Tab-separated table of C-alpha atoms in Angstrom:
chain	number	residue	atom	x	y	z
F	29	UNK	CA	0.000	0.000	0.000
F	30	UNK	CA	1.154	3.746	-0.964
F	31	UNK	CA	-0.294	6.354	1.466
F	32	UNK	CA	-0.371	9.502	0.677
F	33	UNK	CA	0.289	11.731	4.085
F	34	UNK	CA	-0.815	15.461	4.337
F	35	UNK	CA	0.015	18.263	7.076
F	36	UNK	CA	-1.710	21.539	5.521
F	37	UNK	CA	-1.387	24.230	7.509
F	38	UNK	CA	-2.687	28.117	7.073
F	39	UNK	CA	0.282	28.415	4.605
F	40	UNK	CA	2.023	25.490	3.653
F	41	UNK	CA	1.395	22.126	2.897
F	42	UNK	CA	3.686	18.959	3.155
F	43	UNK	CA	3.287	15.721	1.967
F	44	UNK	CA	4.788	12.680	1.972
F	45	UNK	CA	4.360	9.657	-0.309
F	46	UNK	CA	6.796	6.641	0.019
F	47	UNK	CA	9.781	7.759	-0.862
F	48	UNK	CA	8.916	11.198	-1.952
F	49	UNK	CA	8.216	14.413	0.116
F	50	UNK	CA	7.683	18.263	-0.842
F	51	UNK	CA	5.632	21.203	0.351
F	52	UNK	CA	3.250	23.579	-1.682
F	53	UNK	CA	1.502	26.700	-0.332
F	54	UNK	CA	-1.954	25.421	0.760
F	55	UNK	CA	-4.487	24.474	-0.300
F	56	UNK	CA	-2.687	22.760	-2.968
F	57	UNK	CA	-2.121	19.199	-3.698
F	58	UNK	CA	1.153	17.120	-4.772
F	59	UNK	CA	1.025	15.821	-8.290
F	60	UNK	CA	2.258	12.066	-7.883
F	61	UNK	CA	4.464	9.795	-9.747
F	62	UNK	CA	2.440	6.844	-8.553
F	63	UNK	CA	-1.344	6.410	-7.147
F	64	UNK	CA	-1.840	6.305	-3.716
F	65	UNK	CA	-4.046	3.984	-2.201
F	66	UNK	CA	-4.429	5.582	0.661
F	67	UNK	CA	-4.471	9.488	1.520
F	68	UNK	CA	-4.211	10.229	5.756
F	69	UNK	CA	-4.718	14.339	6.571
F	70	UNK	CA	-3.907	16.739	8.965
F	71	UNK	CA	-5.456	20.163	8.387
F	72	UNK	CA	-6.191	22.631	10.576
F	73	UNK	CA	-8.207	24.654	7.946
F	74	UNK	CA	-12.237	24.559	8.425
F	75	UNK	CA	-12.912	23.910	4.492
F	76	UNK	CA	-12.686	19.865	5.138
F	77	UNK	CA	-15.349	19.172	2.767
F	78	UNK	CA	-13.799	21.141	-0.143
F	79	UNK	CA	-10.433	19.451	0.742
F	80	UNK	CA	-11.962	16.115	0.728
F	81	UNK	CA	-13.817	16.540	-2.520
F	82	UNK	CA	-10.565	17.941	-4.008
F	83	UNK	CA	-8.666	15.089	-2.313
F	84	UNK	CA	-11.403	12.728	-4.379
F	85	UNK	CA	-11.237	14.371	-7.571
F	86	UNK	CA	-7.158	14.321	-7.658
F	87	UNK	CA	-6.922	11.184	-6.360
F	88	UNK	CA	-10.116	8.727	-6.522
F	89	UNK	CA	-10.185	7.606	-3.010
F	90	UNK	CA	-11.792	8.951	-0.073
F	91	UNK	CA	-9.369	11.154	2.397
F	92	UNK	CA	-9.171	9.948	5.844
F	93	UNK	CA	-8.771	12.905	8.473
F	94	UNK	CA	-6.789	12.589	11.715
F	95	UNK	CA	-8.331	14.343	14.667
F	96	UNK	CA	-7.504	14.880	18.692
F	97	UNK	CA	-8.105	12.173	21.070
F	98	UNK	CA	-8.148	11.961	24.492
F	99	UNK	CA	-5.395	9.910	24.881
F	100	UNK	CA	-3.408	8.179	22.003
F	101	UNK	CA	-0.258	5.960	21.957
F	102	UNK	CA	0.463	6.571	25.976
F	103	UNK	CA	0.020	10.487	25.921
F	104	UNK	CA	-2.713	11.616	27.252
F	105	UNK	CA	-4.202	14.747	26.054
F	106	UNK	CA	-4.628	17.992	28.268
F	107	UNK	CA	-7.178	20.010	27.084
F	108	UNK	CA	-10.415	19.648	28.652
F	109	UNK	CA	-12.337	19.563	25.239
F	110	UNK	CA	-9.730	17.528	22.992
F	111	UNK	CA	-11.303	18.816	20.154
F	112	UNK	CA	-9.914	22.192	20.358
F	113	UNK	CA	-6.468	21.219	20.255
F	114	UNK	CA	-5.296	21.521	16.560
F	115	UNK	CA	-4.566	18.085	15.040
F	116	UNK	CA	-1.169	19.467	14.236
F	117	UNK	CA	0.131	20.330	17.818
F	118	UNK	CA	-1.422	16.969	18.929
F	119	UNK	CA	-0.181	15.015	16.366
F	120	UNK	CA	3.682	16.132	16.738
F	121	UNK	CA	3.412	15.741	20.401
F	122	UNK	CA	2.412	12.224	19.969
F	123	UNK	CA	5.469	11.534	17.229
F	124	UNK	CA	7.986	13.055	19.518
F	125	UNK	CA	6.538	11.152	22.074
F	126	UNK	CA	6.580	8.189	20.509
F	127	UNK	CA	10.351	8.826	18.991
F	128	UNK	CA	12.008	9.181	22.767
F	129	UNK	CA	9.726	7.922	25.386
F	130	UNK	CA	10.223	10.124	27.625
F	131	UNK	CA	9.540	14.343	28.649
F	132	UNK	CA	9.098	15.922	25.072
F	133	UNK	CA	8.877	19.483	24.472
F	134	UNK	CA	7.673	20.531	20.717
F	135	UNK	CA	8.460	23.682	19.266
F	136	UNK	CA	6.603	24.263	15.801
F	137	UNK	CA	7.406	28.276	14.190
F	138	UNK	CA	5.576	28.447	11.707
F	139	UNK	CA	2.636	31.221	10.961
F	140	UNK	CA	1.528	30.888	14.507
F	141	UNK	CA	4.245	29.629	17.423
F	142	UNK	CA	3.231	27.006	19.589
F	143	UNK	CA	5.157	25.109	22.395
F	144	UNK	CA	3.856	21.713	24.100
F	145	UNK	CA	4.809	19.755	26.793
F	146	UNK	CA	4.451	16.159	27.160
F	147	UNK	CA	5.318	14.980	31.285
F	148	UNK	CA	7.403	11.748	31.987
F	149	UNK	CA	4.037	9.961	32.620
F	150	UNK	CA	2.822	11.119	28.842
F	151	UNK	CA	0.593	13.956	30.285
F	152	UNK	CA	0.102	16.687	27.614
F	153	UNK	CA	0.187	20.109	29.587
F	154	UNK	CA	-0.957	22.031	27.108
F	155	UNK	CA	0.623	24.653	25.830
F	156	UNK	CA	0.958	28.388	24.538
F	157	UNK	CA	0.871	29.960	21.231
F	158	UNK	CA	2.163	32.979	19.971
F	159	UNK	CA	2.546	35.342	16.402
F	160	UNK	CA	5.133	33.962	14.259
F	161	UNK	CA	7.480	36.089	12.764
F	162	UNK	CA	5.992	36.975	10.435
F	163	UNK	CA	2.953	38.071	12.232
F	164	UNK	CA	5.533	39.693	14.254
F	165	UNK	CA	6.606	41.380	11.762
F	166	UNK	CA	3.289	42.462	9.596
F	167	UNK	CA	1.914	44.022	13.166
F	168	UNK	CA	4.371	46.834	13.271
F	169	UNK	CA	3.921	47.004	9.527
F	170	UNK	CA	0.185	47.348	10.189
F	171	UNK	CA	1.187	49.759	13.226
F	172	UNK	CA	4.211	51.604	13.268
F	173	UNK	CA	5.179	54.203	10.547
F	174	UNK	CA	7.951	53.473	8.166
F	175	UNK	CA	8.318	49.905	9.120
F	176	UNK	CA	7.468	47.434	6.249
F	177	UNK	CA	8.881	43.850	7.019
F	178	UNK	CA	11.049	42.208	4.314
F	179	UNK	CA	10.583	39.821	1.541
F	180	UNK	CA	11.833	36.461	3.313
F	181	UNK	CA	13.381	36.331	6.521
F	182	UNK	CA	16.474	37.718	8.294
F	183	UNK	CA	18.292	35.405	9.968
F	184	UNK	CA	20.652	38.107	11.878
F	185	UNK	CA	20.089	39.191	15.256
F	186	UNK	CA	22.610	42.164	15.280
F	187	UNK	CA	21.489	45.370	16.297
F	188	UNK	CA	19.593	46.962	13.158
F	189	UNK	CA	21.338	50.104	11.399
F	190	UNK	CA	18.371	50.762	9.367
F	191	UNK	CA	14.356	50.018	10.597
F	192	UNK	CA	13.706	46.561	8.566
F	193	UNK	CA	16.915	45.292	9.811
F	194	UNK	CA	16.156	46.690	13.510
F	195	UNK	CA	12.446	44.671	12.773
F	196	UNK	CA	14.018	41.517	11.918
F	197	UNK	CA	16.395	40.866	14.728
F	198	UNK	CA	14.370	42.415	17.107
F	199	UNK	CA	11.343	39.746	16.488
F	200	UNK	CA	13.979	37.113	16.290
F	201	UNK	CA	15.036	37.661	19.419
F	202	UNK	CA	11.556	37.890	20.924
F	203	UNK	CA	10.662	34.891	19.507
F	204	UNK	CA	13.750	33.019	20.778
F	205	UNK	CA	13.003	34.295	23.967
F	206	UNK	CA	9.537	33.439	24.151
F	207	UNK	CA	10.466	29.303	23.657
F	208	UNK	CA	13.339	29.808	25.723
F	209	UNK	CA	11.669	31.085	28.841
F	210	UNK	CA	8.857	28.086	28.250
F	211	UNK	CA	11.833	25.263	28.152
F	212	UNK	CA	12.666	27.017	31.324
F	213	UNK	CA	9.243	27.084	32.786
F	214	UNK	CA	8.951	23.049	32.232
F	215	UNK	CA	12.188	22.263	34.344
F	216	UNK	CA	10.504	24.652	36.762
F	217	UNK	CA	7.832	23.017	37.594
F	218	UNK	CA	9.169	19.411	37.215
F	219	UNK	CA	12.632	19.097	38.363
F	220	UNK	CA	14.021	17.440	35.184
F	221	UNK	CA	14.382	18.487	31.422
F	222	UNK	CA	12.700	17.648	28.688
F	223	UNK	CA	13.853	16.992	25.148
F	224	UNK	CA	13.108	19.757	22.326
F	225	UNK	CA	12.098	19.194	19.093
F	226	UNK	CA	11.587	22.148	16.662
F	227	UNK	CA	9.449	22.219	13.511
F	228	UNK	CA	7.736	24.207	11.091
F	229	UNK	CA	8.926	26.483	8.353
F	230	UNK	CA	11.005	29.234	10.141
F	231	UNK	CA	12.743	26.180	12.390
F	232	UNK	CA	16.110	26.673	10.722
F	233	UNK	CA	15.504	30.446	11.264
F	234	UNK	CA	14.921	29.802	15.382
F	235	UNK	CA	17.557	26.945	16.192
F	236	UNK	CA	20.941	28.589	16.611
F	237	UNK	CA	19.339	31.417	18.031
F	238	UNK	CA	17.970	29.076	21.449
F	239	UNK	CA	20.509	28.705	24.712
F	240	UNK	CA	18.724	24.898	24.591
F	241	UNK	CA	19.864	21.943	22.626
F	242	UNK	CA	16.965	21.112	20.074
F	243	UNK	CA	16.325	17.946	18.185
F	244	UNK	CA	14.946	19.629	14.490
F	245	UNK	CA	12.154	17.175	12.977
F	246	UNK	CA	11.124	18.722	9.756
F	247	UNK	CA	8.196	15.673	9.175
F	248	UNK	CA	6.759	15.204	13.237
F	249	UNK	CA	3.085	15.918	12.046
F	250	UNK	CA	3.574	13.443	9.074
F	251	UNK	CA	4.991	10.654	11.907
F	252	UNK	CA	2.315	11.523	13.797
F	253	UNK	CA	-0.514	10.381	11.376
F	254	UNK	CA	1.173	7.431	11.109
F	255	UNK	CA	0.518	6.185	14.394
F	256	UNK	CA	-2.917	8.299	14.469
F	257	UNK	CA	-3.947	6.244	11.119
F	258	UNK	CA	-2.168	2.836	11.463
């Protein structure tokens, strides 16, 4: 069997299919070599049925959509109403999970931030969520006079000598910050570390700019339906 595996997101879209993986702004769908005979999603965007019509069209099988459990694969899930944890964060806290066994914290930077924690006993905690860069950066654009973020992404964090260069290491920084002080806040409360894993599309952007070691797993939400969709 070939299954066809899709994370779409608010921006981007990866997929994975046997050997072959790629990303595509969303809602698009991969053009394939070979025909899947199976197609397993993760979306957190609200037009499902349009996706799984398109999904049927493309493909000529019916889509099969992951969703948040209560517990799943030894973690246990910690909102209160599963169902408004997005598939995504659930599903990548599951795969790290899964991949160590033991206190996982996952980092995805992508258009929003997010950080969850998964205890030594497989508790999820929760977690918080914050702008991504470049929401970051598109607020003072929105706000502030004579600030218009760039194209793609600057990876310095050197004091600016001009405004879009002050803009760009300036929400670096806060970003960096922001997942630093919630590693923190986990060894806190718990007396022992956890291990990071970072994801998402500005990942490579984030990880030399963290005082923590981070484990960077481009595909966790793709793992993740895996063992959601055995």
């Amino acid at each position: 069997m070939t299954s066809l595996d899709i994370d779409m997101g608010n921006t981007r879209t990866k997929w994975r299919c046997g050997e072959s993986m790629g990303a595509l702004p969303s809602p698009h769908l991969p053009t394939l070599d070979v025909d899947p005979t199976r197609v397993r999603v993760a979306t957190v965007l609200r037009n499902r049925g349009d996706l799984a019509h398109a999904i049927a069209d493309r493909y000529g099988i019916e889509a099969e959509f992951a969703e948040t459990a209560g517990k799943l694969a030894g973690v246990r899930c910690g909102y209160k109403d599963p169902a408004r944890l997005g598939v995504d964060r659930w599903l990548a806290a599951v795969a790290a999970w899964q991949a160590c066994s033991g206190p996982v914290i996952v980092v995805s930077v992508g258009t929003a931030a997010t950080v969850d924690f998964v205890d030594a006993n497989g508790g999820h905690e929760g977690g918080f969520i914050a702008p991504g860069l470049r929401l970051l950066r598109n607020s003072l654009a929105r706000e502030t006079a004579e600030v218009r973020p760039n194209g793609s992404l600057d990876p310095s964090t050197a004091p600016g000598g001009d405004t879009r260069s002050a803009v760009s290491g300036g929400t670096l920084l806060m970003l960096a910050a922001f997942v630093d002080a919630a590693v923190r806040g986990f060894a806190d409360r718990h007396g022992y570390d956890a291990q990071v894993f970072l994801t998402g599309g500005d990942a490579d952007l984030l990880s030399g700019r963290l005082t923590v070691p981070v484990r960077r797993e481009p595909h966790l939400v793709l793992d993740g339906l895996g063992i959601a969709l055995p």
